[in-house]
mmCIF file of N, CA and C in Angstrom:
data_model
loop_
_atom_site.group_PDB
_atom_site.id
_atom_site.type_symbol
_atom_site.label_atom_id
_atom_site.label_comp_id
_atom_site.label_asym_id
_atom_site.label_seq_id
_atom_site.Cartn_x
_atom_site.Cartn_y
_atom_site.Cartn_z
ATOM 1 N N ALA K 23 -27.029 23.572 47.093
ATOM 2 C CA ALA K 23 -27.463 23.509 45.708
ATOM 3 C C ALA K 23 -28.734 24.307 45.553
ATOM 4 N N PRO K 24 -28.886 25.011 44.414
ATOM 5 C CA PRO K 24 -30.119 25.786 44.202
ATOM 6 C C PRO K 24 -31.323 24.865 44.197
ATOM 7 N N GLU K 25 -32.477 25.471 44.494
ATOM 8 C CA GLU K 25 -33.704 24.703 44.572
ATOM 9 C C GLU K 25 -34.041 24.091 43.220
ATOM 10 N N GLY K 26 -34.364 22.823 43.156
ATOM 11 C CA GLY K 26 -34.740 22.127 41.925
ATOM 12 C C GLY K 26 -33.531 21.565 41.179
ATOM 13 N N ALA K 27 -32.332 21.960 41.553
ATOM 14 C CA ALA K 27 -31.132 21.457 40.875
ATOM 15 C C ALA K 27 -30.768 20.095 41.435
ATOM 16 N N VAL K 28 -30.288 19.248 40.554
ATOM 17 C CA VAL K 28 -29.868 17.911 40.969
ATOM 18 C C VAL K 28 -28.371 17.973 41.231
ATOM 19 N N PRO K 29 -27.948 17.553 42.402
ATOM 20 C CA PRO K 29 -26.514 17.605 42.688
ATOM 21 C C PRO K 29 -25.736 16.664 41.764
ATOM 22 N N ALA K 30 -24.548 17.123 41.335
ATOM 23 C CA ALA K 30 -23.699 16.319 40.451
ATOM 24 C C ALA K 30 -23.098 15.172 41.246
ATOM 25 N N THR K 31 -23.111 14.019 40.648
ATOM 26 C CA THR K 31 -22.481 12.870 41.301
ATOM 27 C C THR K 31 -21.039 12.806 40.866
ATOM 28 N N ARG K 32 -20.291 11.987 41.499
ATOM 29 C CA ARG K 32 -18.887 11.815 41.163
ATOM 30 C C ARG K 32 -18.714 11.344 39.717
ATOM 31 N N GLU K 33 -19.571 10.471 39.249
ATOM 32 C CA GLU K 33 -19.494 9.944 37.888
ATOM 33 C C GLU K 33 -19.765 11.035 36.864
ATOM 34 N N GLU K 34 -20.746 11.927 37.147
ATOM 35 C CA GLU K 34 -21.062 12.983 36.197
ATOM 36 C C GLU K 34 -19.892 13.929 36.036
ATOM 37 N N GLY K 35 -19.143 14.178 37.078
ATOM 38 C CA GLY K 35 -17.971 15.031 37.001
ATOM 39 C C GLY K 35 -16.915 14.457 36.079
ATOM 40 N N LYS K 36 -16.893 13.156 35.934
ATOM 41 C CA LYS K 36 -15.909 12.500 35.073
ATOM 42 C C LYS K 36 -16.368 12.451 33.617
ATOM 43 N N MET K 37 -17.607 12.729 33.351
ATOM 44 C CA MET K 37 -18.146 12.616 31.998
ATOM 45 C C MET K 37 -17.386 13.505 31.019
ATOM 46 N N ALA K 38 -16.974 14.690 31.392
ATOM 47 C CA ALA K 38 -16.305 15.610 30.490
ATOM 48 C C ALA K 38 -14.989 15.019 29.982
ATOM 49 N N ASP K 39 -14.284 14.333 30.814
ATOM 50 C CA ASP K 39 -13.068 13.704 30.390
ATOM 51 C C ASP K 39 -13.140 12.200 30.373
ATOM 52 N N SER K 40 -14.182 11.663 29.836
ATOM 53 C CA SER K 40 -14.430 10.226 29.913
ATOM 54 C C SER K 40 -13.334 9.386 29.252
ATOM 55 N N THR K 41 -12.612 9.948 28.312
ATOM 56 C CA THR K 41 -11.579 9.146 27.655
ATOM 57 C C THR K 41 -10.212 9.357 28.282
ATOM 58 N N LYS K 42 -10.073 10.400 29.060
ATOM 59 C CA LYS K 42 -8.771 10.705 29.659
ATOM 60 C C LYS K 42 -8.441 9.684 30.749
ATOM 61 N N GLY K 43 -7.294 9.037 30.591
ATOM 62 C CA GLY K 43 -6.850 8.098 31.604
ATOM 63 C C GLY K 43 -7.517 6.740 31.542
ATOM 64 N N ARG K 44 -8.466 6.565 30.639
ATOM 65 C CA ARG K 44 -9.156 5.278 30.527
ATOM 66 C C ARG K 44 -8.622 4.528 29.321
ATOM 67 N N PRO K 45 -8.333 3.256 29.455
ATOM 68 C CA PRO K 45 -7.811 2.492 28.318
ATOM 69 C C PRO K 45 -8.833 2.388 27.190
ATOM 70 N N ALA K 46 -8.329 2.252 25.964
ATOM 71 C CA ALA K 46 -9.198 2.089 24.798
ATOM 72 C C ALA K 46 -9.905 0.739 24.874
ATOM 73 N N ALA K 47 -11.033 0.662 24.201
ATOM 74 C CA ALA K 47 -11.799 -0.587 24.208
ATOM 75 C C ALA K 47 -11.311 -1.507 23.097
ATOM 76 N N ALA K 48 -11.212 -2.758 23.395
ATOM 77 C CA ALA K 48 -10.840 -3.769 22.410
ATOM 78 C C ALA K 48 -12.089 -4.157 21.633
ATOM 79 N N PRO K 49 -11.918 -4.829 20.476
ATOM 80 C CA PRO K 49 -13.087 -5.245 19.699
ATOM 81 C C PRO K 49 -14.104 -6.062 20.511
ATOM 82 N N GLY K 50 -13.645 -6.846 21.463
ATOM 83 C CA GLY K 50 -14.538 -7.668 22.275
ATOM 84 C C GLY K 50 -15.183 -6.884 23.404
ATOM 85 N N GLY K 51 -14.872 -5.583 23.515
ATOM 86 C CA GLY K 51 -15.448 -4.770 24.565
ATOM 87 C C GLY K 51 -14.585 -4.710 25.809
ATOM 88 N N LYS K 52 -13.477 -5.457 25.841
ATOM 89 C CA LYS K 52 -12.586 -5.435 26.995
ATOM 90 C C LYS K 52 -11.633 -4.251 26.871
ATOM 91 N N ALA K 53 -11.202 -3.702 27.982
ATOM 92 C CA ALA K 53 -10.271 -2.581 27.983
ATOM 93 C C ALA K 53 -8.865 -3.081 27.644
ATOM 94 N N LEU K 54 -8.127 -2.276 26.894
ATOM 95 C CA LEU K 54 -6.760 -2.621 26.527
ATOM 96 C C LEU K 54 -5.789 -1.961 27.493
ATOM 97 N N THR K 55 -4.674 -2.617 27.699
ATOM 98 C CA THR K 55 -3.635 -2.004 28.526
ATOM 99 C C THR K 55 -2.835 -1.055 27.653
ATOM 100 N N ALA K 56 -2.040 -0.204 28.273
ATOM 101 C CA ALA K 56 -1.206 0.742 27.533
ATOM 102 C C ALA K 56 -0.251 -0.010 26.601
ATOM 103 N N GLU K 57 0.279 -1.130 27.063
ATOM 104 C CA GLU K 57 1.201 -1.911 26.245
ATOM 105 C C GLU K 57 0.501 -2.466 24.998
ATOM 106 N N GLN K 58 -0.751 -2.900 25.169
ATOM 107 C CA GLN K 58 -1.507 -3.427 24.029
ATOM 108 C C GLN K 58 -1.807 -2.323 23.022
ATOM 109 N N VAL K 59 -2.116 -1.127 23.510
ATOM 110 C CA VAL K 59 -2.379 0.009 22.616
ATOM 111 C C VAL K 59 -1.119 0.346 21.832
ATOM 112 N N VAL K 60 0.020 0.405 22.507
ATOM 113 C CA VAL K 60 1.291 0.711 21.848
ATOM 114 C C VAL K 60 1.635 -0.377 20.836
ATOM 115 N N ALA K 61 1.431 -1.634 21.199
ATOM 116 C CA ALA K 61 1.725 -2.739 20.280
ATOM 117 C C ALA K 61 0.835 -2.669 19.042
ATOM 118 N N ARG K 62 -0.437 -2.381 19.246
ATOM 119 C CA ARG K 62 -1.366 -2.261 18.109
ATOM 120 C C ARG K 62 -0.963 -1.095 17.213
ATOM 121 N N PHE K 63 -0.617 0.038 17.833
ATOM 122 C CA PHE K 63 -0.176 1.206 17.074
ATOM 123 C C PHE K 63 1.063 0.871 16.255
ATOM 124 N N ASN K 64 2.025 0.187 16.865
ATOM 125 C CA ASN K 64 3.257 -0.173 16.151
ATOM 126 C C ASN K 64 2.977 -1.126 14.996
ATOM 127 N N ARG K 65 2.041 -2.072 15.196
ATOM 128 C CA ARG K 65 1.660 -2.980 14.094
ATOM 129 C C ARG K 65 1.037 -2.184 12.948
ATOM 130 N N LEU K 66 0.156 -1.260 13.284
ATOM 131 C CA LEU K 66 -0.482 -0.443 12.245
ATOM 132 C C LEU K 66 0.541 0.436 11.528
ATOM 133 N N ARG K 67 1.488 0.984 12.286
ATOM 134 C CA ARG K 67 2.536 1.809 11.681
ATOM 135 C C ARG K 67 3.373 0.968 10.726
ATOM 136 N N GLN K 68 3.732 -0.247 11.145
ATOM 137 C CA GLN K 68 4.525 -1.130 10.288
ATOM 138 C C GLN K 68 3.735 -1.519 9.033
ATOM 139 N N GLU K 69 2.460 -1.797 9.200
ATOM 140 C CA GLU K 69 1.611 -2.128 8.045
ATOM 141 C C GLU K 69 1.547 -0.946 7.079
ATOM 142 N N GLN K 70 1.410 0.265 7.620
ATOM 143 C CA GLN K 70 1.359 1.468 6.786
ATOM 144 C C GLN K 70 2.670 1.640 6.017
ATOM 145 N N ARG K 71 3.793 1.403 6.680
ATOM 146 C CA ARG K 71 5.092 1.522 6.004
ATOM 147 C C ARG K 71 5.230 0.470 4.912
ATOM 148 N N GLY K 72 4.752 -0.733 5.171
ATOM 149 C CA GLY K 72 4.796 -1.789 4.160
ATOM 150 C C GLY K 72 3.956 -1.448 2.943
ATOM 151 N N LEU K 73 2.771 -0.881 3.191
ATOM 152 C CA LEU K 73 1.904 -0.483 2.080
ATOM 153 C C LEU K 73 2.519 0.664 1.282
ATOM 154 N N ALA K 74 3.136 1.619 1.965
ATOM 155 C CA ALA K 74 3.790 2.736 1.274
ATOM 156 C C ALA K 74 4.955 2.220 0.439
ATOM 157 N N SER K 75 5.692 1.258 0.970
ATOM 158 C CA SER K 75 6.814 0.672 0.243
ATOM 159 C C SER K 75 6.323 -0.061 -1.007
ATOM 160 N N LYS K 76 5.239 -0.817 -0.860
ATOM 161 C CA LYS K 76 4.675 -1.544 -2.002
ATOM 162 C C LYS K 76 4.163 -0.574 -3.059
ATOM 163 N N ALA K 77 3.539 0.518 -2.626
ATOM 164 C CA ALA K 77 3.043 1.532 -3.567
ATOM 165 C C ALA K 77 4.202 2.157 -4.337
ATOM 166 N N ALA K 78 5.308 2.448 -3.656
ATOM 167 C CA ALA K 78 6.479 3.018 -4.319
ATOM 168 C C ALA K 78 7.077 2.020 -5.313
ATOM 169 N N GLU K 79 7.109 0.746 -4.923
ATOM 170 C CA GLU K 79 7.635 -0.300 -5.799
ATOM 171 C C GLU K 79 6.780 -0.416 -7.071
ATOM 172 N N LEU K 80 5.471 -0.387 -6.917
ATOM 173 C CA LEU K 80 4.578 -0.474 -8.073
ATOM 174 C C LEU K 80 4.703 0.753 -8.966
ATOM 175 N N GLU K 81 4.881 1.917 -8.361
ATOM 176 C CA GLU K 81 5.070 3.156 -9.127
ATOM 177 C C GLU K 81 6.346 3.068 -9.956
ATOM 178 N N LEU K 82 7.417 2.553 -9.371
ATOM 179 C CA LEU K 82 8.681 2.379 -10.085
ATOM 180 C C LEU K 82 8.506 1.397 -11.242
ATOM 181 N N GLU K 83 7.821 0.298 -10.981
ATOM 182 C CA GLU K 83 7.580 -0.706 -12.025
ATOM 183 C C GLU K 83 6.756 -0.110 -13.173
ATOM 184 N N LEU K 84 5.764 0.694 -12.840
ATOM 185 C CA LEU K 84 4.940 1.350 -13.850
ATOM 186 C C LEU K 84 5.778 2.292 -14.706
ATOM 187 N N ASN K 85 6.652 3.059 -14.078
ATOM 188 C CA ASN K 85 7.528 3.977 -14.816
ATOM 189 C C ASN K 85 8.486 3.214 -15.727
ATOM 190 N N GLU K 86 9.018 2.092 -15.247
ATOM 191 C CA GLU K 86 9.915 1.273 -16.070
ATOM 192 C C GLU K 86 9.179 0.729 -17.292
ATOM 193 N N HIS K 87 7.968 0.230 -17.088
ATOM 194 C CA HIS K 87 7.173 -0.270 -18.218
ATOM 195 C C HIS K 87 6.927 0.849 -19.233
ATOM 196 N N SER K 88 6.557 2.016 -18.756
ATOM 197 C CA SER K 88 6.286 3.144 -19.651
ATOM 198 C C SER K 88 7.509 3.516 -20.470
ATOM 199 N N LEU K 89 8.663 3.558 -19.830
ATOM 200 C CA LEU K 89 9.907 3.903 -20.520
ATOM 201 C C LEU K 89 10.231 2.893 -21.613
ATOM 202 N N VAL K 90 10.127 1.609 -21.304
ATOM 203 C CA VAL K 90 10.422 0.563 -22.288
ATOM 204 C C VAL K 90 9.409 0.592 -23.427
ATOM 205 N N ILE K 91 8.132 0.780 -23.115
ATOM 206 C CA ILE K 91 7.094 0.833 -24.152
ATOM 207 C C ILE K 91 7.335 2.002 -25.091
ATOM 208 N N GLU K 92 7.631 3.186 -24.532
ATOM 209 C CA GLU K 92 7.907 4.365 -25.371
ATOM 210 C C GLU K 92 9.106 4.110 -26.280
ATOM 211 N N THR K 93 10.137 3.479 -25.759
ATOM 212 C CA THR K 93 11.337 3.195 -26.547
ATOM 213 C C THR K 93 11.030 2.199 -27.653
ATOM 214 N N LEU K 94 10.302 1.141 -27.344
ATOM 215 C CA LEU K 94 10.015 0.102 -28.343
ATOM 216 C C LEU K 94 9.055 0.579 -29.434
ATOM 217 N N ARG K 95 8.222 1.558 -29.151
ATOM 218 C CA ARG K 95 7.288 2.071 -30.182
ATOM 219 C C ARG K 95 8.043 2.734 -31.336
ATOM 220 N N GLU K 96 9.242 3.230 -31.061
ATOM 221 C CA GLU K 96 10.032 3.930 -32.075
ATOM 222 C C GLU K 96 10.961 2.985 -32.841
ATOM 223 N N VAL K 97 10.920 1.696 -32.533
ATOM 224 C CA VAL K 97 11.832 0.706 -33.117
ATOM 225 C C VAL K 97 11.076 -0.120 -34.159
ATOM 226 N N ASP K 98 11.835 -0.627 -35.143
ATOM 227 C CA ASP K 98 11.273 -1.503 -36.175
ATOM 228 C C ASP K 98 10.624 -2.717 -35.501
ATOM 229 N N PRO K 99 9.334 -3.015 -35.807
ATOM 230 C CA PRO K 99 8.627 -4.129 -35.157
ATOM 231 C C PRO K 99 9.252 -5.505 -35.392
ATOM 232 N N THR K 100 10.053 -5.671 -36.438
ATOM 233 C CA THR K 100 10.672 -6.974 -36.702
ATOM 234 C C THR K 100 12.025 -7.124 -36.008
ATOM 235 N N ARG K 101 12.463 -6.093 -35.336
ATOM 236 C CA ARG K 101 13.758 -6.128 -34.647
ATOM 237 C C ARG K 101 13.707 -7.112 -33.475
ATOM 238 N N LYS K 102 14.833 -7.799 -33.249
ATOM 239 C CA LYS K 102 14.924 -8.733 -32.123
ATOM 240 C C LYS K 102 15.001 -7.956 -30.815
ATOM 241 N N CYS K 103 14.399 -8.521 -29.805
ATOM 242 C CA CYS K 103 14.568 -7.986 -28.458
ATOM 243 C C CYS K 103 14.521 -9.165 -27.493
ATOM 244 N N TYR K 104 14.962 -8.928 -26.286
ATOM 245 C CA TYR K 104 15.030 -9.987 -25.288
ATOM 246 C C TYR K 104 14.142 -9.610 -24.111
ATOM 247 N N ARG K 105 13.531 -10.624 -23.563
ATOM 248 C CA ARG K 105 12.607 -10.412 -22.459
ATOM 249 C C ARG K 105 12.821 -11.495 -21.413
ATOM 250 N N MET K 106 12.761 -11.083 -20.156
ATOM 251 C CA MET K 106 12.915 -12.038 -19.059
ATOM 252 C C MET K 106 11.537 -12.612 -18.741
ATOM 253 N N VAL K 107 11.413 -13.936 -18.872
ATOM 254 C CA VAL K 107 10.155 -14.609 -18.574
ATOM 255 C C VAL K 107 10.441 -15.698 -17.553
ATOM 256 N N GLY K 108 9.934 -15.534 -16.346
ATOM 257 C CA GLY K 108 10.134 -16.529 -15.295
ATOM 258 C C GLY K 108 11.599 -16.795 -14.992
ATOM 259 N N GLY K 109 12.435 -15.752 -15.064
ATOM 260 C CA GLY K 109 13.853 -15.904 -14.768
ATOM 261 C C GLY K 109 14.679 -16.389 -15.946
ATOM 262 N N ILE K 110 14.047 -16.570 -17.107
ATOM 263 C CA ILE K 110 14.751 -17.040 -18.302
ATOM 264 C C ILE K 110 14.685 -15.953 -19.359
ATOM 265 N N LEU K 111 15.831 -15.638 -19.953
ATOM 266 C CA LEU K 111 15.891 -14.624 -20.995
ATOM 267 C C LEU K 111 15.496 -15.264 -22.319
ATOM 268 N N VAL K 112 14.457 -14.735 -22.965
ATOM 269 C CA VAL K 112 13.982 -15.293 -24.230
ATOM 270 C C VAL K 112 14.096 -14.245 -25.334
ATOM 271 N N GLU K 113 14.367 -14.731 -26.546
ATOM 272 C CA GLU K 113 14.479 -13.848 -27.700
ATOM 273 C C GLU K 113 13.123 -13.765 -28.390
ATOM 274 N N ARG K 114 12.674 -12.560 -28.638
ATOM 275 C CA ARG K 114 11.401 -12.311 -29.319
ATOM 276 C C ARG K 114 11.594 -11.142 -30.281
ATOM 277 N N THR K 115 10.518 -10.755 -30.952
ATOM 278 C CA THR K 115 10.550 -9.535 -31.765
ATOM 279 C C THR K 115 9.788 -8.447 -31.025
ATOM 280 N N VAL K 116 10.036 -7.223 -31.419
ATOM 281 C CA VAL K 116 9.372 -6.082 -30.782
ATOM 282 C C VAL K 116 7.852 -6.216 -30.908
ATOM 283 N N LYS K 117 7.376 -6.646 -32.089
ATOM 284 C CA LYS K 117 5.920 -6.753 -32.273
ATOM 285 C C LYS K 117 5.284 -7.801 -31.363
ATOM 286 N N GLU K 118 6.060 -8.793 -30.891
ATOM 287 C CA GLU K 118 5.551 -9.793 -29.951
ATOM 288 C C GLU K 118 5.597 -9.288 -28.509
ATOM 289 N N VAL K 119 6.626 -8.528 -28.204
ATOM 290 C CA VAL K 119 6.850 -8.091 -26.831
ATOM 291 C C VAL K 119 6.009 -6.870 -26.460
ATOM 292 N N LEU K 120 5.842 -5.943 -27.384
ATOM 293 C CA LEU K 120 5.144 -4.691 -27.083
ATOM 294 C C LEU K 120 3.727 -4.895 -26.535
ATOM 295 N N PRO K 121 2.885 -5.725 -27.160
ATOM 296 C CA PRO K 121 1.544 -5.941 -26.579
ATOM 297 C C PRO K 121 1.584 -6.564 -25.185
ATOM 298 N N ALA K 122 2.527 -7.469 -24.955
ATOM 299 C CA ALA K 122 2.648 -8.100 -23.637
ATOM 300 C C ALA K 122 3.048 -7.064 -22.587
ATOM 301 N N LEU K 123 3.973 -6.166 -22.935
ATOM 302 C CA LEU K 123 4.386 -5.119 -22.007
ATOM 303 C C LEU K 123 3.233 -4.170 -21.692
ATOM 304 N N GLU K 124 2.470 -3.812 -22.731
ATOM 305 C CA GLU K 124 1.329 -2.921 -22.514
ATOM 306 C C GLU K 124 0.284 -3.583 -21.607
ATOM 307 N N ASN K 125 0.076 -4.879 -21.796
ATOM 308 C CA ASN K 125 -0.854 -5.621 -20.947
ATOM 309 C C ASN K 125 -0.349 -5.673 -19.503
ATOM 310 N N ASN K 126 0.956 -5.945 -19.341
ATOM 311 C CA ASN K 126 1.541 -5.981 -17.996
ATOM 312 C C ASN K 126 1.422 -4.622 -17.309
ATOM 313 N N LYS K 127 1.623 -3.563 -18.075
ATOM 314 C CA LYS K 127 1.500 -2.206 -17.497
ATOM 315 C C LYS K 127 0.083 -1.968 -17.005
ATOM 316 N N GLU K 128 -0.897 -2.421 -17.764
ATOM 317 C CA GLU K 128 -2.309 -2.278 -17.342
ATOM 318 C C GLU K 128 -2.575 -3.073 -16.067
ATOM 319 N N GLN K 129 -1.941 -4.236 -15.945
ATOM 320 C CA GLN K 129 -2.131 -5.071 -14.754
ATOM 321 C C GLN K 129 -1.536 -4.437 -13.513
ATOM 322 N N VAL K 130 -0.436 -3.682 -13.696
ATOM 323 C CA VAL K 130 0.207 -3.016 -12.564
ATOM 324 C C VAL K 130 -0.715 -1.909 -12.095
#
């Protein structure tokens, strides 16, 4: 080794690839096994798919509300219409249903 240089130790040689081959750290500071990493990844992937599915469902519901609202705006406000409330079909007028639909759309 050149004069004044500090010889590299075995640990320093590993510093460049410190993450290669070493398990990820768990929240508690313990190392995870490969199986635990894969299981966590799969849980996160499933959660992501569930969230994407819910987002698509809400987007569809929003589009349905918009379509019905646009249609009802062009109809006589005293005209009868039917609305499903808690699994029960109820008869109302357009002027009663339209504000409720607009409110529901805002909630979505």
